[in-house]
Amino acid sequence: MSEGIRLNLETNPTEYNRRLIVHADHLYAIGGENGTITATSLSDPSSFRVVQQYDEPVRALAFSPDGKRVAVGYEDGNVDIYSFDSEQLEQGVHPFLGNHGNNDTTSKSQDVFDDFLSQDNDGLFDSSEKLTPSFRLGHRFEASIRSLEFDPRCKNGKYFLAISSEAAPGFMVVDATNEKSFQKFFATESEKEYNQGGVRSLQYSPDGSMITSLGLDGKLCFWSVEGSDPELEWELVHSDSHKVITK
């Protein structure tokens, strides 16, 4: 028999979650107007934690495959990066879950969660425990972030992050390894292909060799990210001449 938890409150539509992300043994829900990220254990779906809370609504979340990088994209077009080392990840609980050394994973009831969404958040999240991002990406979009995804390969110690936004250039890939490594790719080509419009969604292929991006206008593009030199070897390989969706 399946079991579920309602992660939004019908009487408060501004708190509807818009996206679910799975990493390791947890399911993360994001998208409410109060900037919260909640996490539910896949082994105990009746429990949940409000693991992070922000001043700006969160619109996208991504974990690198090894868990050492976490990206958070906001309504205001910014993207923050959290960086963790192997020692931090060896504690048994991912630091982004908000335990900060505390292994207490007390379950919260549905009624308590509903109260959190409809009233105040006291008792569910201690702002003193809030993680500080390692750095903010050097590019800010002029509209909400729509999608984030890390390269599934994480090869050569590099963490490439694909980003889509509702504003031009719509789509790009950045080097999010650290603050000094920041560099962006495909921004010019994307702005041209999408006629200075936005991109609603993107997806890496399982082997990390390709990225597909879907524009707000319904146009689908395929980008090759093969090769170790992004500036010389990465390129647009196909752009649909017709819209794959109309709305």
GROMACS .gro file of C-alpha atoms in nm:
model
  247
    1MET     CA    1   0.000   0.000   0.000
    2SER     CA    2   0.141   0.338  -0.094
    3GLU     CA    3   0.180   0.618   0.158
    4GLY     CA    4   0.194   0.991   0.097
    5ILE     CA    5   0.228   1.328   0.264
    6ARG     CA    6   0.061   1.646   0.148
    7LEU     CA    7   0.335   1.904   0.101
    8ASN     CA    8   0.105   2.201   0.039
    9LEU     CA    9  -0.206   2.351   0.191
   10GLU     CA   10  -0.514   2.400  -0.028
   11THR     CA   11  -0.617   2.712   0.161
   12ASN     CA   12  -0.281   2.874   0.094
   13PRO     CA   13  -0.205   2.837  -0.279
   14THR     CA   14   0.107   3.055  -0.261
   15GLU     CA   15   0.274   2.768  -0.079
   16TYR     CA   16   0.223   2.504  -0.348
   17ASN     CA   17   0.544   2.313  -0.409
   18ARG     CA   18   0.658   2.327  -0.770
   19ARG     CA   19   0.944   2.081  -0.788
   20LEU     CA   20   1.066   1.757  -0.631
   21ILE     CA   21   1.435   1.660  -0.621
   22VAL     CA   22   1.573   1.324  -0.513
   23HIS     CA   23   1.924   1.290  -0.375
   24ALA     CA   24   2.059   0.987  -0.190
   25ASP     CA   25   1.786   0.876   0.051
   26HIS     CA   26   1.582   1.198   0.065
   27LEU     CA   27   1.315   1.370  -0.138
   28TYR     CA   28   1.334   1.750  -0.140
   29ALA     CA   29   1.034   1.974  -0.213
   30ILE     CA   30   1.068   2.339  -0.315
   31GLY     CA   31   0.863   2.617  -0.465
   32GLY     CA   32   0.663   2.797  -0.195
   33GLU     CA   33   0.664   3.174  -0.168
   34ASN     CA   34   0.822   3.166   0.179
   35GLY     CA   35   1.155   3.031   0.049
   36THR     CA   36   1.154   2.695   0.224
   37ILE     CA   37   1.308   2.364   0.123
   38THR     CA   38   1.161   2.059   0.294
   39ALA     CA   39   1.310   1.710   0.295
   40THR     CA   40   1.135   1.376   0.336
   41SER     CA   41   1.318   1.051   0.408
   42LEU     CA   42   1.241   0.794   0.140
   43SER     CA   43   1.259   0.521   0.403
   44ASP     CA   44   1.004   0.705   0.620
   45PRO     CA   45   0.780   0.918   0.394
   46SER     CA   46   0.559   1.023   0.685
   47SER     CA   47   0.843   1.234   0.827
   48PHE     CA   48   0.983   1.559   0.697
   49ARG     CA   49   1.215   1.843   0.790
   50VAL     CA   50   1.224   2.206   0.688
   51VAL     CA   51   1.594   2.198   0.611
   52GLN     CA   52   1.659   2.545   0.468
   53GLN     CA   53   1.473   2.872   0.453
   54TYR     CA   54   1.547   3.184   0.248
   55ASP     CA   55   1.426   3.540   0.216
   56GLU     CA   56   1.364   3.487  -0.158
   57PRO     CA   57   1.135   3.216  -0.305
   58VAL     CA   58   1.336   2.914  -0.421
   59ARG     CA   59   1.263   2.796  -0.775
   60ALA     CA   60   1.532   2.532  -0.843
   61LEU     CA   61   1.760   2.294  -0.654
   62ALA     CA   62   2.035   2.057  -0.770
   63PHE     CA   63   2.285   1.821  -0.607
   64SER     CA   64   2.604   1.707  -0.775
   65PRO     CA   65   2.617   1.325  -0.800
   66ASP     CA   66   2.879   1.304  -0.525
   67GLY     CA   67   2.690   1.547  -0.301
   68LYS     CA   68   2.984   1.789  -0.273
   69ARG     CA   69   2.803   2.074  -0.449
   70VAL     CA   70   2.447   2.195  -0.402
   71ALA     CA   71   2.296   2.472  -0.616
   72VAL     CA   72   1.993   2.680  -0.516
   73GLY     CA   73   1.820   2.906  -0.770
   74TYR     CA   74   1.590   3.189  -0.668
   75GLU     CA   75   1.297   3.389  -0.799
   76ASP     CA   76   1.525   3.695  -0.826
   77GLY     CA   77   1.755   3.522  -1.079
   78ASN     CA   78   2.049   3.449  -0.848
   79VAL     CA   79   2.210   3.109  -0.788
   80ASP     CA   80   2.397   3.015  -0.470
   81ILE     CA   81   2.646   2.729  -0.444
   82TYR     CA   82   2.719   2.526  -0.132
   83SER     CA   83   3.050   2.341  -0.130
   84PHE     CA   84   3.121   2.043   0.096
   85ASP     CA   85   3.429   1.825   0.137
   86SER     CA   86   3.458   1.450   0.190
   87GLU     CA   87   3.497   1.486   0.565
   88GLN     CA   88   3.169   1.675   0.596
   89LEU     CA   89   2.986   1.412   0.392
   90GLU     CA   90   3.127   1.128   0.601
   91GLN     CA   91   2.920   1.238   0.901
   92GLY     CA   92   2.634   1.016   0.784
   93VAL     CA   93   2.381   1.293   0.722
   94HIS     CA   94   2.421   1.538   0.435
   95PRO     CA   95   2.500   1.887   0.574
   96PHE     CA   96   2.226   2.040   0.359
   97LEU     CA   97   1.966   1.856   0.567
   98GLY     CA   98   2.024   2.115   0.835
   99ASN     CA   99   2.134   1.883   1.116
  100HIS     CA  100   2.474   2.048   1.151
  101GLY     CA  101   2.615   1.762   1.353
  102ASN     CA  102   2.284   1.677   1.518
  103ASN     CA  103   2.148   1.338   1.410
  104ASP     CA  104   1.800   1.413   1.545
  105THR     CA  105   1.561   1.338   1.259
  106THR     CA  106   1.241   1.386   1.456
  107SER     CA  107   0.936   1.345   1.236
  108LYS     CA  108   0.687   1.628   1.207
  109SER     CA  109   0.320   1.552   1.174
  110GLN     CA  110   0.103   1.666   0.884
  111ASP     CA  111  -0.090   1.901   1.115
  112VAL     CA  112   0.229   2.070   1.229
  113PHE     CA  113   0.343   2.109   0.869
  114ASP     CA  114   0.008   2.262   0.771
  115ASP     CA  115   0.039   2.505   1.061
  116PHE     CA  116   0.384   2.601   0.936
  117LEU     CA  117   0.249   2.685   0.590
  118SER     CA  118  -0.055   2.876   0.709
  119GLN     CA  119   0.087   3.063   1.007
  120ASP     CA  120   0.434   3.104   1.152
  121ASN     CA  121   0.738   2.882   1.120
  122ASP     CA  122   0.856   2.894   1.479
  123GLY     CA  123   0.957   2.551   1.604
  124LEU     CA  124   1.018   2.398   1.263
  125PHE     CA  125   1.327   2.584   1.159
  126ASP     CA  126   1.595   2.750   1.366
  127SER     CA  127   1.739   3.040   1.166
  128SER     CA  128   2.060   3.015   1.369
  129GLU     CA  129   2.123   2.678   1.200
  130LYS     CA  130   2.091   2.815   0.847
  131LEU     CA  131   2.382   2.720   0.624
  132THR     CA  132   2.575   3.000   0.460
  133PRO     CA  133   2.634   2.953   0.086
  134SER     CA  134   2.997   2.907  -0.013
  135PHE     CA  135   2.955   3.161  -0.293
  136ARG     CA  136   2.705   3.319  -0.532
  137LEU     CA  137   2.747   3.275  -0.905
  138GLY     CA  138   2.889   3.573  -1.089
  139HIS     CA  139   2.593   3.595  -1.327
  140ARG     CA  140   2.244   3.702  -1.226
  141PHE     CA  141   1.950   3.643  -1.460
  142GLU     CA  142   1.688   3.916  -1.492
  143ALA     CA  143   1.405   3.672  -1.415
  144SER     CA  144   1.335   3.360  -1.213
  145ILE     CA  145   1.557   3.053  -1.236
  146ARG     CA  146   1.362   2.763  -1.388
  147SER     CA  147   1.596   2.463  -1.376
  148LEU     CA  148   1.937   2.355  -1.244
  149GLU     CA  149   2.132   2.036  -1.312
  150PHE     CA  150   2.490   1.930  -1.248
  151ASP     CA  151   2.693   1.737  -1.503
  152PRO     CA  152   2.647   1.373  -1.397
  153ARG     CA  153   3.015   1.298  -1.458
  154CYS     CA  154   3.182   1.552  -1.224
  155LYS     CA  155   3.504   1.462  -1.403
  156ASN     CA  156   3.850   1.605  -1.340
  157GLY     CA  157   3.731   1.773  -1.022
  158LYS     CA  158   3.508   2.009  -1.221
  159TYR     CA  159   3.147   2.081  -1.135
  160PHE     CA  160   2.964   2.209  -1.440
  161LEU     CA  161   2.613   2.336  -1.373
  162ALA     CA  162   2.344   2.382  -1.639
  163ILE     CA  163   2.101   2.668  -1.569
  164SER     CA  164   1.779   2.777  -1.733
  165SER     CA  165   1.587   3.097  -1.663
  166GLU     CA  166   1.277   3.281  -1.778
  167ALA     CA  167   1.498   3.563  -1.908
  168ALA     CA  168   1.770   3.592  -2.174
  169PRO     CA  169   2.003   3.426  -2.239
  170GLY     CA  170   1.765   3.156  -2.115
  171PHE     CA  171   2.023   2.880  -2.084
  172MET     CA  172   2.391   2.844  -2.002
  173VAL     CA  173   2.643   2.609  -1.846
  174VAL     CA  174   2.879   2.745  -1.581
  175ASP     CA  175   3.184   2.615  -1.400
  176ALA     CA  176   3.059   2.607  -1.040
  177THR     CA  177   3.362   2.432  -0.890
  178ASN     CA  178   3.449   2.737  -0.682
  179GLU     CA  179   3.409   3.114  -0.689
  180LYS     CA  180   3.729   3.177  -0.884
  181SER     CA  181   3.658   2.908  -1.145
  182PHE     CA  182   3.332   3.071  -1.261
  183GLN     CA  183   3.299   3.075  -1.638
  184LYS     CA  184   2.990   3.056  -1.857
  185PHE     CA  185   2.930   2.868  -2.183
  186PHE     CA  186   2.650   2.871  -2.445
  187ALA     CA  187   2.507   3.203  -2.323
  188THR     CA  188   2.558   3.382  -2.656
  189GLU     CA  189   2.438   3.086  -2.864
  190SER     CA  190   2.134   3.035  -2.641
  191GLU     CA  191   2.032   3.399  -2.659
  192LYS     CA  192   2.043   3.376  -3.038
  193GLU     CA  193   1.856   3.044  -3.065
  194TYR     CA  194   1.580   3.147  -2.827
  195ASN     CA  195   1.549   3.499  -2.968
  196GLN     CA  196   1.642   3.656  -2.633
  197GLY     CA  197   1.369   3.453  -2.463
  198GLY     CA  198   1.362   3.221  -2.165
  199VAL     CA  199   1.410   2.847  -2.122
  200ARG     CA  200   1.163   2.649  -1.914
  201SER     CA  201   1.355   2.323  -1.864
  202LEU     CA  202   1.678   2.136  -1.936
  203GLN     CA  203   1.815   1.786  -1.899
  204TYR     CA  204   2.156   1.615  -1.916
  205SER     CA  205   2.175   1.282  -2.096
  206PRO     CA  206   2.260   0.993  -1.858
  207ASP     CA  207   2.620   0.977  -1.982
  208GLY     CA  208   2.663   1.355  -1.954
  209SER     CA  209   2.752   1.402  -2.320
  210MET     CA  210   2.444   1.602  -2.422
  211ILE     CA  211   2.207   1.863  -2.280
  212THR     CA  212   1.858   1.933  -2.409
  213SER     CA  213   1.691   2.268  -2.343
  214LEU     CA  214   1.326   2.358  -2.398
  215GLY     CA  215   1.240   2.724  -2.450
  216LEU     CA  216   0.936   2.904  -2.319
  217ASP     CA  217   0.832   2.930  -2.684
  218GLY     CA  218   0.840   2.548  -2.720
  219LYS     CA  219   1.169   2.525  -2.914
  220LEU     CA  220   1.397   2.231  -2.834
  221CYS     CA  221   1.777   2.246  -2.868
  222PHE     CA  222   2.047   1.981  -2.826
  223TRP     CA  223   2.392   2.082  -2.702
  224SER     CA  224   2.703   1.863  -2.709
  225VAL     CA  225   2.920   1.885  -2.398
  226GLU     CA  226   3.169   1.617  -2.504
  227GLY     CA  227   3.538   1.690  -2.465
  228SER     CA  228   3.756   1.835  -2.193
  229ASP     CA  229   3.782   2.185  -2.345
  230PRO     CA  230   3.440   2.356  -2.330
  231GLU     CA  231   3.550   2.660  -2.528
  232LEU     CA  232   3.671   2.452  -2.824
  233GLU     CA  233   3.468   2.131  -2.818
  234TRP     CA  234   3.123   2.216  -2.682
  235GLU     CA  235   2.863   2.316  -2.941
  236LEU     CA  236   2.500   2.332  -3.047
  237VAL     CA  237   2.431   2.019  -3.252
  238HIS     CA  238   2.060   2.049  -3.329
  239SER     CA  239   1.788   2.313  -3.305
  240ASP     CA  240   1.428   2.224  -3.392
  241SER     CA  241   1.282   2.447  -3.662
  242HIS     CA  242   0.932   2.395  -3.519
  243LYS     CA  243   0.796   2.420  -3.168
  244VAL     CA  244   0.761   2.085  -2.991
  245ILE     CA  245   0.493   2.233  -2.766
  246THR     CA  246   0.263   2.526  -2.824
  247LYS     CA  247   0.201   2.650  -2.471
   0.00000   0.00000   0.00000
